[in-house]
Structures are given as structure tokens and as C-alpha cells.
JSON list of C-alpha atoms in Angstrom, two decimals:
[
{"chain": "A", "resi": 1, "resn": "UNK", "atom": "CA", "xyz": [95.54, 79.84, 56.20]},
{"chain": "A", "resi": 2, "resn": "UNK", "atom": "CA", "xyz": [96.76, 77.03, 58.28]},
{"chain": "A", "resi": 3, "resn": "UNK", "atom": "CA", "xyz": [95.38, 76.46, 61.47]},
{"chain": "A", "resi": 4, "resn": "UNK", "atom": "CA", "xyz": [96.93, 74.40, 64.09]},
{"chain": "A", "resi": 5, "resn": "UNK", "atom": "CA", "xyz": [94.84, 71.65, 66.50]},
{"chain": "A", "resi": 6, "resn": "UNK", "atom": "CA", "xyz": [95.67, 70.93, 70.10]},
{"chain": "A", "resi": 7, "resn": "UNK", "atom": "CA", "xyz": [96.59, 67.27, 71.36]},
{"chain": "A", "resi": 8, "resn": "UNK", "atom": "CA", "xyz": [92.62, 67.28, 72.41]},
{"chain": "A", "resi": 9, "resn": "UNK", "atom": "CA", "xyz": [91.77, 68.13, 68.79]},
{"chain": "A", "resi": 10, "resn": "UNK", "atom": "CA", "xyz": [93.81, 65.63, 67.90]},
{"chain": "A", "resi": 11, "resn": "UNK", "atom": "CA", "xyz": [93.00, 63.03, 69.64]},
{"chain": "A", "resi": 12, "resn": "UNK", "atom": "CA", "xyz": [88.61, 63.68, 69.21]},
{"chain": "A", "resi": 13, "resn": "UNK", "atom": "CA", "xyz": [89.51, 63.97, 65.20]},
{"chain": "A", "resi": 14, "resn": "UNK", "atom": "CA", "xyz": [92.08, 60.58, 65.12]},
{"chain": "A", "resi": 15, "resn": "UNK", "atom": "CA", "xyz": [90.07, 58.53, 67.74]},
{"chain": "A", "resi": 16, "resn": "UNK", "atom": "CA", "xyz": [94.08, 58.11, 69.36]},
{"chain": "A", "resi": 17, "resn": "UNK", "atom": "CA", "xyz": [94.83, 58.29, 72.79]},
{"chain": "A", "resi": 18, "resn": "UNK", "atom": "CA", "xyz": [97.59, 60.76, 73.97]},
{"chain": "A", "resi": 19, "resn": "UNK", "atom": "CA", "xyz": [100.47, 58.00, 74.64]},
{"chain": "A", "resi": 20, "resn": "UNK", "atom": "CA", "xyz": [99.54, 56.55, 71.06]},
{"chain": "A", "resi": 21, "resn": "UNK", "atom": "CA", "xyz": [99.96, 59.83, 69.01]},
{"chain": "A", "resi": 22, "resn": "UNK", "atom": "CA", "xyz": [103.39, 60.51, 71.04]},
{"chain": "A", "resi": 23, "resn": "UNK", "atom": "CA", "xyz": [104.21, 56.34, 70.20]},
{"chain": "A", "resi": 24, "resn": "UNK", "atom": "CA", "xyz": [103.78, 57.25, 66.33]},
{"chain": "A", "resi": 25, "resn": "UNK", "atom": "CA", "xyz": [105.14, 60.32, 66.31]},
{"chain": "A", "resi": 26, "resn": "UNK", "atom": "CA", "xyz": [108.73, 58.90, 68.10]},
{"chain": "A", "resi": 27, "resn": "UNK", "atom": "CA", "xyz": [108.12, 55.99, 65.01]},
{"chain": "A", "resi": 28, "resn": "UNK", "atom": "CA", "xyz": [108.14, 58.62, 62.45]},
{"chain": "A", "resi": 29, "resn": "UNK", "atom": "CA", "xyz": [104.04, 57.05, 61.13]},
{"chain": "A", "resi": 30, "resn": "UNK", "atom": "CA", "xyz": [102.63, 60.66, 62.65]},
{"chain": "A", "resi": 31, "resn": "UNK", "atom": "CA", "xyz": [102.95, 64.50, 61.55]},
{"chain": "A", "resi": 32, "resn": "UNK", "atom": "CA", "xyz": [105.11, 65.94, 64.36]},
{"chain": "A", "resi": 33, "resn": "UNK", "atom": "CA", "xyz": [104.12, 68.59, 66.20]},
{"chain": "A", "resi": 34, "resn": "UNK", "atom": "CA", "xyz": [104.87, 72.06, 66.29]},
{"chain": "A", "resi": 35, "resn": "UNK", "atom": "CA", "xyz": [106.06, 73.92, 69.30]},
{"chain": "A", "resi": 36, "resn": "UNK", "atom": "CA", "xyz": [104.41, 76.92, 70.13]},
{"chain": "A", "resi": 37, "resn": "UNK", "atom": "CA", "xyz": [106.27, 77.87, 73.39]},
{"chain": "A", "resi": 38, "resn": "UNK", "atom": "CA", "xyz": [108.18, 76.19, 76.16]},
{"chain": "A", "resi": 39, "resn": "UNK", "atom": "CA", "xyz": [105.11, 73.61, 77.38]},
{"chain": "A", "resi": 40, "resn": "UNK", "atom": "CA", "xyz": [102.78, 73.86, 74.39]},
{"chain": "A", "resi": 41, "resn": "UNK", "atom": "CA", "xyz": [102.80, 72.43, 70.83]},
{"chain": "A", "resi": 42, "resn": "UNK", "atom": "CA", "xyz": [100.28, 71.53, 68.07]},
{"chain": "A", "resi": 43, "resn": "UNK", "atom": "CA", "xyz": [99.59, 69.82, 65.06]},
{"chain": "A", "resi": 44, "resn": "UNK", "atom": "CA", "xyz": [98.98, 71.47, 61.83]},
{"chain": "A", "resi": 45, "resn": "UNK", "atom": "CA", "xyz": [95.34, 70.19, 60.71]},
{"chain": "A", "resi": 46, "resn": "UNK", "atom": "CA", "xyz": [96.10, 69.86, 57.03]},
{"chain": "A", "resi": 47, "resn": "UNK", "atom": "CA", "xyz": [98.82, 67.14, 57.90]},
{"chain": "A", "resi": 48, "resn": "UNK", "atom": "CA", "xyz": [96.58, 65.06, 60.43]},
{"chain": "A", "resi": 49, "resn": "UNK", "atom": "CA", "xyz": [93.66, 65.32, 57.77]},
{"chain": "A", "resi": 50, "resn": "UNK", "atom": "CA", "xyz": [96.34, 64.04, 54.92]},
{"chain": "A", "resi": 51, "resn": "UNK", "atom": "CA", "xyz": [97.42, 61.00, 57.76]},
{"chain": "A", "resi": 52, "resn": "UNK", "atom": "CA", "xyz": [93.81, 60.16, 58.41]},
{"chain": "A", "resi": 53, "resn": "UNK", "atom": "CA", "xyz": [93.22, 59.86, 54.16]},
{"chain": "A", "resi": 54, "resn": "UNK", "atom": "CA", "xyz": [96.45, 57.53, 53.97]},
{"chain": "A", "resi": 55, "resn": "UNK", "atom": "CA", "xyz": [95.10, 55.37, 56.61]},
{"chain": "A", "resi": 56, "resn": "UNK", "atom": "CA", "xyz": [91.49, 55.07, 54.20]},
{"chain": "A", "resi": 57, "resn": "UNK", "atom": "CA", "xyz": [93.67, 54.19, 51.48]},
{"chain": "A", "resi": 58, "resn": "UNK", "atom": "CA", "xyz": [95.70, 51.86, 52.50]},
{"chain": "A", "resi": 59, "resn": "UNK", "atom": "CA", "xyz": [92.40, 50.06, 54.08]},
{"chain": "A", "resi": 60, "resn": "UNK", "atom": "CA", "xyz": [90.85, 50.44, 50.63]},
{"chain": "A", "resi": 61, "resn": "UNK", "atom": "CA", "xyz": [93.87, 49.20, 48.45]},
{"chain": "A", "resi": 62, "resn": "UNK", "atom": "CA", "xyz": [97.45, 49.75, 49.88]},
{"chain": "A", "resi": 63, "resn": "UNK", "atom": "CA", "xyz": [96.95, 52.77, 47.78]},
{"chain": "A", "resi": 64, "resn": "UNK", "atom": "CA", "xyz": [98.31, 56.17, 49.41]},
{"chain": "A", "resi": 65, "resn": "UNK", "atom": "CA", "xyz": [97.25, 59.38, 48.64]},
{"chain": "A", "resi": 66, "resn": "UNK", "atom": "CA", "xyz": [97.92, 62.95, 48.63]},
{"chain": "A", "resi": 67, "resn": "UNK", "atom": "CA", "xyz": [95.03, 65.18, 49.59]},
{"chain": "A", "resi": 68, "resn": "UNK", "atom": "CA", "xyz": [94.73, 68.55, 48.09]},
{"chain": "A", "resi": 69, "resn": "UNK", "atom": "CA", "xyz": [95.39, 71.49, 50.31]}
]
């Protein structure tokens, strides 16, 4: 089942601030969101958990990954 995480979510599980995640996402180096009405999106949590991993492997070795769903 996918569940999907609110810009709070996000921002407690990434350590980002609100104007940051919005700066990556317009760069394309986020997951974009997903809108879930006319004022309210969210982030599927497999996709921010597979961003966080590619940010530990490129600190550990410029490696990237692909985490397992």
C-alpha cells in the first residue's frame, strides 16, 4: 500500500525547510508532489525514503541506489 506524507511529514523526516523542498522540487533533485485536491498535495513516502538513501550514497561513494519497495 502506498501511503502519502504531508509537507510537515516531510519536512520532520528530510530535516528541509518548506521553501527548500519547493526549491528542489522546481530543480527537478526532489519527488514531486501529488495533488490531492485544489489546496492540498503530498508526497508519496516510498519516493522521499528512496531520495533520502541516494543522498547516503552519494555521501558514502558517489554511488546511487535503488531501494527496494
Amino acid at each position: 500500500m502506498t501511503k502519502l506524507m504531508r509537507l510537515k511529514e516531510v519536512m520532520e523526516m528530510t530535516g528541509l525547510s518548506r521553501s527548500y523542498v519547493y526549491q528542489l522540487m522546481a530543480e527537478g533533485d526532489f519527488p514531486q508532489s501529488v495533488s490531492l485536491g485544489a489546496r492540498a498535495v503530498a508526497w508519496v513516502e516510498s519516493e522521499v525514503q528512496d531520495w533520502i538513501l541516494e543522498r547516503i550514497a552519494q555521501r558514502d561513494g558517489g554511488v546511487e541506489t535503488q531501494a527496494a519497495n
